Coordinates of C-alpha atoms in Angstrom, one line a residue:
M1 CA 162.1 184.0 118.5
M2 CA 165.0 182.2 116.8
N3 CA 165.4 178.6 118.0
S4 CA 168.9 177.2 117.7
S5 CA 167.8 173.6 117.3
A6 CA 165.3 174.6 114.7
V7 CA 167.9 176.5 112.7
L8 CA 170.3 173.5 112.9
L9 CA 167.6 171.1 111.7
Y10 CA 166.5 173.5 109.0
D11 CA 170.0 173.9 107.7
Q12 CA 170.4 170.2 107.7
I13 CA 167.3 169.4 105.7
K14 CA 167.8 172.3 103.3
S15 CA 171.2 170.8 102.3
T16 CA 170.2 167.1 102.3
E17 CA 170.9 165.0 99.3
P18 CA 168.9 163.3 97.9
F19 CA 165.9 164.2 100.1
F20 CA 164.7 164.2 103.7
V21 CA 161.7 162.2 104.9
L22 CA 158.7 163.1 107.0
A23 CA 157.0 159.8 107.9
G24 CA 154.8 158.1 110.4
P25 CA 151.3 156.9 111.0
N26 CA 148.6 159.4 110.3
V27 CA 147.3 159.7 113.8
I28 CA 148.4 158.6 117.3
E29 CA 146.5 155.4 117.9
S30 CA 148.3 154.4 121.1
E31 CA 151.6 155.0 122.8
E32 CA 152.6 151.3 122.1
H33 CA 151.8 151.7 118.3
I34 CA 153.7 155.0 118.0
F35 CA 156.8 153.5 119.6
R36 CA 156.7 150.5 117.4
M37 CA 156.3 152.5 114.3
A38 CA 159.0 155.0 115.3
K39 CA 161.4 152.1 115.9
H40 CA 160.9 150.5 112.5
I41 CA 160.8 153.8 110.5
K42 CA 163.9 155.1 112.1
A43 CA 165.8 151.8 111.6
I44 CA 165.0 152.0 107.8
T45 CA 165.8 155.6 107.2
S46 CA 169.0 155.3 109.3
K47 CA 170.1 152.3 107.3
L48 CA 169.5 154.3 104.0
G49 CA 171.1 157.4 105.4
L50 CA 168.0 159.6 105.0
P51 CA 167.2 162.3 107.6
L52 CA 163.9 161.5 109.3
V53 CA 161.3 163.7 111.0
F54 CA 158.7 161.4 112.6
K55 CA 155.1 162.4 112.0
S56 CA 151.8 161.7 113.7
S57 CA 148.8 163.8 114.6
F58 CA 147.3 164.2 118.0
D59 CA 144.0 165.4 116.6
K60 CA 142.3 165.0 113.3
A61 CA 140.3 168.1 113.6
N62 CA 139.1 168.6 110.0
R63 CA 137.5 165.3 109.1
T64 CA 134.3 165.4 107.1
S65 CA 132.3 163.0 109.4
S66 CA 131.7 163.6 113.1
Q67 CA 132.1 159.8 113.4
S68 CA 135.7 159.8 112.3
F69 CA 138.4 158.8 114.8
R70 CA 140.2 162.0 116.0
G71 CA 143.1 160.8 118.2
P72 CA 144.1 161.3 121.8
G73 CA 143.9 165.1 121.9
M74 CA 146.7 167.6 122.4
D75 CA 147.7 167.1 126.0
Q76 CA 148.0 163.3 125.9
G77 CA 149.2 163.3 122.3
L78 CA 152.1 165.7 123.0
K79 CA 153.2 163.6 126.0
I80 CA 153.4 160.6 123.7
L81 CA 155.3 162.5 121.0
E82 CA 157.7 163.8 123.5
K83 CA 158.4 160.3 124.9
V84 CA 159.1 158.9 121.4
K85 CA 161.3 161.9 120.5
L86 CA 163.5 161.3 123.5
A87 CA 163.5 157.5 123.3
Y88 CA 164.5 157.4 119.6
D89 CA 166.3 160.8 119.4
I90 CA 164.3 161.9 116.4
P91 CA 162.7 165.2 115.5
I92 CA 158.9 165.4 115.5
V93 CA 156.4 167.0 113.1
T94 CA 152.8 167.4 114.0
D95 CA 150.0 169.7 113.0
V96 CA 148.1 172.5 114.7
H97 CA 144.6 173.7 114.0
E98 CA 144.2 176.8 116.2
A99 CA 146.5 179.6 117.1
N100 CA 146.2 178.8 120.8
Q101 CA 147.8 175.4 120.3
C102 CA 151.0 176.6 118.8
E103 CA 152.9 177.5 122.0
A104 CA 152.4 174.1 123.6
V105 CA 153.0 172.2 120.4
G106 CA 156.2 174.2 119.8
K107 CA 157.6 172.9 123.1
V108 CA 157.6 169.4 121.7
A109 CA 157.5 169.5 117.9
D110 CA 160.5 170.5 115.8
I111 CA 158.4 171.1 112.8
I112 CA 154.9 172.6 113.1
Q113 CA 152.6 171.7 110.2
I114 CA 149.9 173.9 108.9
P115 CA 147.0 171.8 107.5
A116 CA 146.1 172.5 103.8
F117 CA 142.7 173.8 104.7
L118 CA 144.3 176.4 106.9
C119 CA 147.2 177.5 104.7
R120 CA 145.9 181.1 104.4
Q121 CA 144.9 181.6 108.1
T122 CA 147.1 184.6 109.0
D123 CA 146.7 184.4 112.8
L124 CA 147.5 180.7 112.8
L125 CA 150.6 181.2 110.6
I126 CA 151.9 184.0 112.8
A127 CA 151.3 182.1 116.1
A128 CA 153.1 179.1 114.6
A129 CA 156.0 181.3 113.4
K130 CA 156.4 182.9 116.8
T131 CA 157.4 179.5 118.3
G132 CA 160.7 179.8 116.2
K133 CA 160.2 176.2 115.1
I134 CA 160.3 175.1 111.4
I135 CA 156.9 175.7 109.8
N136 CA 155.7 173.3 107.1
I137 CA 152.7 174.8 105.2
K138 CA 150.6 172.4 103.2
K139 CA 149.2 173.9 100.0
G140 CA 145.4 174.1 100.1
Q141 CA 143.7 171.7 97.7
F142 CA 141.8 174.8 96.4
C143 CA 144.9 177.0 96.0
A144 CA 147.2 178.0 93.1
P145 CA 150.9 177.4 93.9
S146 CA 151.4 181.2 94.0
V147 CA 149.4 181.3 97.2
M148 CA 152.3 179.5 99.0
V149 CA 154.6 182.4 98.2
N150 CA 152.3 184.6 100.3
S151 CA 151.8 182.0 103.1
A152 CA 155.6 181.6 103.5
E153 CA 156.0 185.3 103.5
K154 CA 153.6 185.6 106.4
V155 CA 155.8 183.3 108.5
R156 CA 159.0 185.3 107.6
L157 CA 157.4 188.6 108.3
A158 CA 156.5 187.3 111.8
G159 CA 160.3 186.9 112.3
N160 CA 160.8 183.2 111.4
P161 CA 162.8 182.3 108.3
N162 CA 162.5 178.5 108.9
V163 CA 159.6 177.7 106.6
M164 CA 158.9 175.1 103.9
V165 CA 155.9 174.4 101.7
C166 CA 154.2 171.2 100.8
E167 CA 152.3 170.0 97.7
R168 CA 149.4 167.6 98.5
G169 CA 147.2 167.7 95.4
T170 CA 144.6 169.9 93.9
M171 CA 140.8 169.5 93.9
F172 CA 139.7 167.7 90.7
G173 CA 135.9 167.8 90.7
Y174 CA 134.2 166.2 93.7
N175 CA 135.9 163.5 95.8
D176 CA 139.2 163.5 93.9
L177 CA 142.6 165.2 93.8
I178 CA 145.1 165.5 91.0
V179 CA 148.9 166.1 91.4
D180 CA 150.2 168.7 89.0
P181 CA 154.0 168.3 88.9
R182 CA 154.3 171.9 87.7
N183 CA 153.4 173.0 91.2
L184 CA 156.6 171.4 92.5
E185 CA 158.5 173.8 90.2
W186 CA 156.3 176.9 90.7
M187 CA 156.3 176.6 94.5
R188 CA 160.0 177.2 94.4
E189 CA 159.1 180.9 94.1
A190 CA 158.5 180.7 97.8
N191 CA 162.3 180.4 98.1
C192 CA 162.3 177.6 100.6
P193 CA 162.4 173.7 100.7
I194 CA 159.7 172.0 98.8
V195 CA 158.0 168.9 100.2
A196 CA 155.8 166.5 98.3
D197 CA 153.1 164.8 100.3
I198 CA 152.9 161.6 98.3
T199 CA 150.1 159.9 100.3
H200 CA 147.5 162.6 101.0
S201 CA 147.8 163.6 97.3
L202 CA 146.0 160.3 96.6
Q203 CA 143.1 160.8 98.9
Q204 CA 139.5 160.8 97.6
P205 CA 138.1 163.2 100.1
A206 CA 134.8 162.0 101.7
G207 CA 134.8 159.4 98.9
K208 CA 134.1 156.4 101.0
K209 CA 130.7 155.7 102.7
L210 CA 130.8 154.3 106.2
E211 CA 128.6 151.5 107.5
G212 CA 125.9 153.1 109.7
G213 CA 126.2 156.4 107.9
G214 CA 128.8 159.1 107.4
V215 CA 131.7 159.3 105.1
A216 CA 135.5 158.9 105.2
S217 CA 138.4 159.5 102.9
G218 CA 139.0 157.0 100.2
G219 CA 142.2 156.7 98.3
L220 CA 144.4 155.2 95.6
R221 CA 147.2 153.6 97.5
E222 CA 148.5 151.7 94.4
L223 CA 149.4 155.1 92.9
I224 CA 151.6 156.2 95.8
P225 CA 154.8 155.0 94.0
C226 CA 153.7 156.8 90.8
I227 CA 153.4 160.1 92.6
A228 CA 156.6 159.5 94.7
R229 CA 158.6 158.8 91.5
T230 CA 157.3 161.9 89.8
A231 CA 158.1 164.1 92.8
V232 CA 161.7 162.8 93.2
A233 CA 162.3 163.1 89.4
V234 CA 161.1 166.7 89.5
G235 CA 163.6 167.3 92.4
V236 CA 161.7 167.9 95.6
D237 CA 163.7 168.5 98.8
G238 CA 161.5 166.3 101.1
I239 CA 159.1 163.4 100.9
F240 CA 156.1 163.3 103.2
M241 CA 154.4 159.9 103.6
E242 CA 152.1 158.3 106.0
V243 CA 153.2 154.7 106.9
H244 CA 151.3 152.0 108.8
D245 CA 152.1 148.5 109.8
D246 CA 148.5 147.4 109.2
P247 CA 146.8 149.9 106.8
L248 CA 143.6 147.9 106.5
Q249 CA 143.0 148.4 110.2
A250 CA 144.2 152.1 110.4
P251 CA 141.4 154.2 112.0
V252 CA 142.1 157.2 109.7
D253 CA 143.2 157.5 106.1
G254 CA 143.9 153.8 105.8
P255 CA 143.5 153.8 102.0
T256 CA 146.4 156.3 101.6
Q257 CA 148.9 155.0 104.2
W258 CA 151.8 153.1 102.7
P259 CA 152.5 149.6 104.1
L260 CA 155.5 149.5 106.5
R261 CA 156.6 146.3 104.8
H262 CA 157.2 148.2 101.5
F263 CA 158.7 151.4 103.1
E264 CA 162.4 150.5 102.5
E265 CA 161.8 149.1 99.1
L266 CA 160.1 152.3 97.9
L267 CA 162.7 154.6 99.5
K268 CA 165.5 152.7 97.8
E269 CA 163.9 153.1 94.4
L270 CA 163.3 156.9 95.0
M271 CA 167.0 157.3 96.0
E272 CA 168.0 155.6 92.7
I273 CA 165.8 158.0 90.8
A274 CA 167.3 161.0 92.7
R275 CA 170.8 159.9 91.7
V276 CA 170.1 160.2 88.0
T277 CA 167.7 163.2 87.9
K278 CA 168.8 166.8 87.8
G279 CA 165.4 167.9 88.9
K280 CA 166.7 170.3 91.6
Q281 CA 168.5 172.4 88.9
Q282 CA 166.9 174.7 86.4
F283 CA 167.5 173.5 82.9
K284 CA 169.5 176.0 81.0
I285 CA 167.6 176.3 77.7
D286 CA 169.6 177.8 74.8
L287 CA 167.3 179.4 72.2
T288 CA 170.1 180.7 69.9
P289 CA 169.8 179.2 66.4
Y290 CA 171.4 175.8 66.0
R291 CA 174.4 175.6 63.7
D292 CA 176.1 172.5 62.4
Q293 CA 179.2 173.2 64.2
D294 CA 177.3 173.2 67.5
S295 CA 177.3 169.4 67.4

């Protein structure tokens, strides 16, 4: 079960200062696009000294509309991800939707991501855990942060200690999400690295009508820096963000993909915030009565 490369990567990202980065385009659009994005994203994170895990999905299996672009599928998608992994010597994170996908995905991906809708699916969590790879569980939009303690425990009980949990917003009425920074603190009860998904958190699920019928996710791209600054100030271990060189033409989640041209600029600011915040440490609150001599 234990995978030595996964343990090494997990130990590296657990101890990273100020934070590690999971980033890439939402979905695999083409091999050429993935290679281009990986080249630019790796160049920027390497320049800044931030550990990168490159992200893209081979299948968007949980879209609201049947008309939504889904990607190349598992077989072709994994081949593309494996090529980019070898070409740029970068670890890969991608998501699974069914237990029977985990073994094949685990042969390529360094981190297997559990989508938010599936964060309580016991069989899926166990199958992912059995690959020995790092498991990143996204918190369901409908879940309290305490749920993630149980989800992480399912992975550990299956024999895999390499787990992390990810905040991606909470349902706020229809077609909207809200980010509660308290979750970034409360999710630490899962006793593992905490990741903030700063782009999906600003989705407006099924909030955009498509020409010819159907719906897609809308989003509030202009607030991505706001949520990112908040997460880093609170002291997360990792930042998850979807990045695109041409967001207006992105086939999926265009409204919440961050423009590649601003990627370095935003990361630099987040690193500056991380230098002055003590967000990763518990504040020691002294409730003894204040005396004049205390000053």
